[in-house]
């Protein structure tokens, strides 16, 4: 039997923290004189109480280390329990928001997906808007921690390849984890403050600057405006492009960077491929648009770069109506969404590293076919690539592909038309954000989606965010046995 | 350096055979008094001469065995050179048929894809119609031979898993190949004759019965009618369902069956999964239709079963306008097309076996995550599954998925709208046949497609038919070296 107490203890502490953080949007409402501050106080009280009770009930526990199974449980349970409480303010704030909708919005927040069931953002109380951005930011922080601390020992998605980077200390994970978390928090917060300051300089008001910085660094995509970035100036777009791209880099490189190792950041093969592919995608879409559209070069370049980086990093901010560009640009955006940024970033989807591994596996296999009697080892970035890593990557990739197919069919069965089902499956399993289709509201909201579709997307966002495999393992009967 | 002579010798002999077989449609034209018989005589003359010259030029060759590289070359070159000559009658018969169109039609024929650039089939001379069906039938025969004799030694797509079935005799492949080919030819011809007889009994005329039998057993999909199976009776549909399904079974089981081993045919895990998944798909679509449509049960069941089996086996015959059923049925049809029938059948796409391997890999990987220190072997059908087979399957699967994405984007770039680009990529890489979209002609023909799109599809049909990897290996520079 698995000892659930350390797991519950951690979840309890996370709930307490979540409840305390709810006081931030409460303050925002108080400052601006919005009466909504009370819902945050209530939500905070409920969340802290629930978390506190769990912590007390499991206090006797030795939380100095987690077993492998406990790690899997903590990961999935965090992203299951926290959205339930994180959605409380939404349910209390609006009469028409059901449990489904609040769960959807909070899951979309904590998984940094950014798909929303809300319309009329411009007239919403500041507390609610800030809470959505904070959920993104917390989710982004959480996922980088999981990627740096948990996934390498859990061997999910080939992350064990990065164990030798110095973050391979399970068993005694927590003490080490505290160091990493602290450094990471500084970097993440620092970049967010930089981003907010840059947005301020472009003429964005302070509230919008903070909110968009929170959802940029987390590659989340929630905005405080129904029109998202279309509302802002050209310079705000350029700032967005830079920081969305930065949010998609492996945070481990930033950690090394501030510890004095500058080289890894600039010589990382994954970062180079990510940059190269981003430029290819921008170039292809830009060339297509130049041949078909009239207009100035700068806006065309800017909007193209903004949307490519937005989808590639999995942020999902919109600027301009991309569907007007034609089908080819949309397909490029969908494809880069299926790729996703770098591992151990706040970005989502399959990620550049896995494609590099898959391409290396294909290349090696082709060589192997020509020389059937030679043993041809695989390499990535000058380092030997373990067969185990390849299998792990491949299993994750297959789970994404098959999961995407199944999800599209089920979403269509829920009543969505094909294009909507397709993009909704893509946006939720890759945690991107936008959905295109007839059932999407005029501001891009998914309020009109059938309840069954919303729950499918909630599950898909969760699974996609935790790299499929980390959730799937819980379905295995023998996970719970012995 | 690779010795090209044995390769050229085999291609030469195949051309001679192709040329001789062109006399069959010539006879059909002569019998019916169509003046088109002359184009077949000319084409036959050109083809036999070209093939004969190649054979003579390489006559000194020792063709008793092929090296691995020569096998790869023979495979891809057969499906590249034969369509060029196989398309001659089309070019000569119609003024408006370009080299692109004739190549498209012949490639679609020999790869058993069944997508067509021809409209107005009902009024075409019988020779041309018969030639299209014959191309299918030859392509189907060829692909089963390749799957039984070449792929297991070439280790493409995990086919080495079947080496122990007794077809693992490279080096001395040709003598053994002759036995297998002869047995296979008997089975294939026997099933085709049975199918034609059954079609006759349903009231189809003799010419149509023969043509449709040829394109059913090859899972090709060319019809002699613009309206395809909508033209025929309910009983013809049922006959089609049975024989399309049979064409999707591993022909190795038929070989064992006529050699006295009855058990393998009925206990094959792949056949069982194929049957089960087919029934699931029929059940799901049928349930969906019953809830939404009025009408009798029999036609609904029949049309549903016909279209599911047609897409699953990769035949692509149409009965009824499936797009009227709604989006969910279409998506199910697309998904089963991505699965495909069994290995070593005439069916195409990724195939049930590969999915069974992938699912076993995922299951094993999940177990491995729970027990990181145990070695957990993989099994399929009670037999140990080699890691090598899994990697081989995975590489093929990844190549299909990535290839599909790239192809969709390129097709969209060629000017096709999204839905057309998506289904055209699917139909060509999975060799299914139908395309849905605005640019498709009223009878389902692709005549109006841009030339670039047609060539992309020609390449994709070739690559998909040869399981991607067998073609990709030729792109490797070191294939041609040393
Ligand atoms: K996002
Ligand atoms: K076909």
GROMACS .gro file of C-alpha atoms and ligand atoms in nm, chain B residues 112-114 219-221 314-316 348 431-433, ligand 2:
model
   14
  594UNK     CA    1  -0.372   0.084  -5.431
  595UNK     CA    2  -0.468   0.435  -5.323
  596UNK     CA    3  -0.762   0.482  -5.556
  701UNK     CA    4  -0.797  -0.258  -5.135
  702UNK     CA    5  -0.754  -0.016  -5.422
  703UNK     CA    6  -1.084   0.161  -5.464
  796UNK     CA    7  -0.791   0.137  -4.696
  797UNK     CA    8  -1.003   0.047  -4.996
  798UNK     CA    9  -1.185   0.378  -5.019
  830UNK     CA   10  -0.231   0.021  -4.624
  913UNK     CA   11  -0.334   0.514  -4.942
  914UNK     CA   12  -0.705   0.531  -4.865
  915UNK     CA   13  -0.861   0.707  -5.163
  966LIG     K1   14  -0.727   0.257  -5.138
   0.00000   0.00000   0.00000
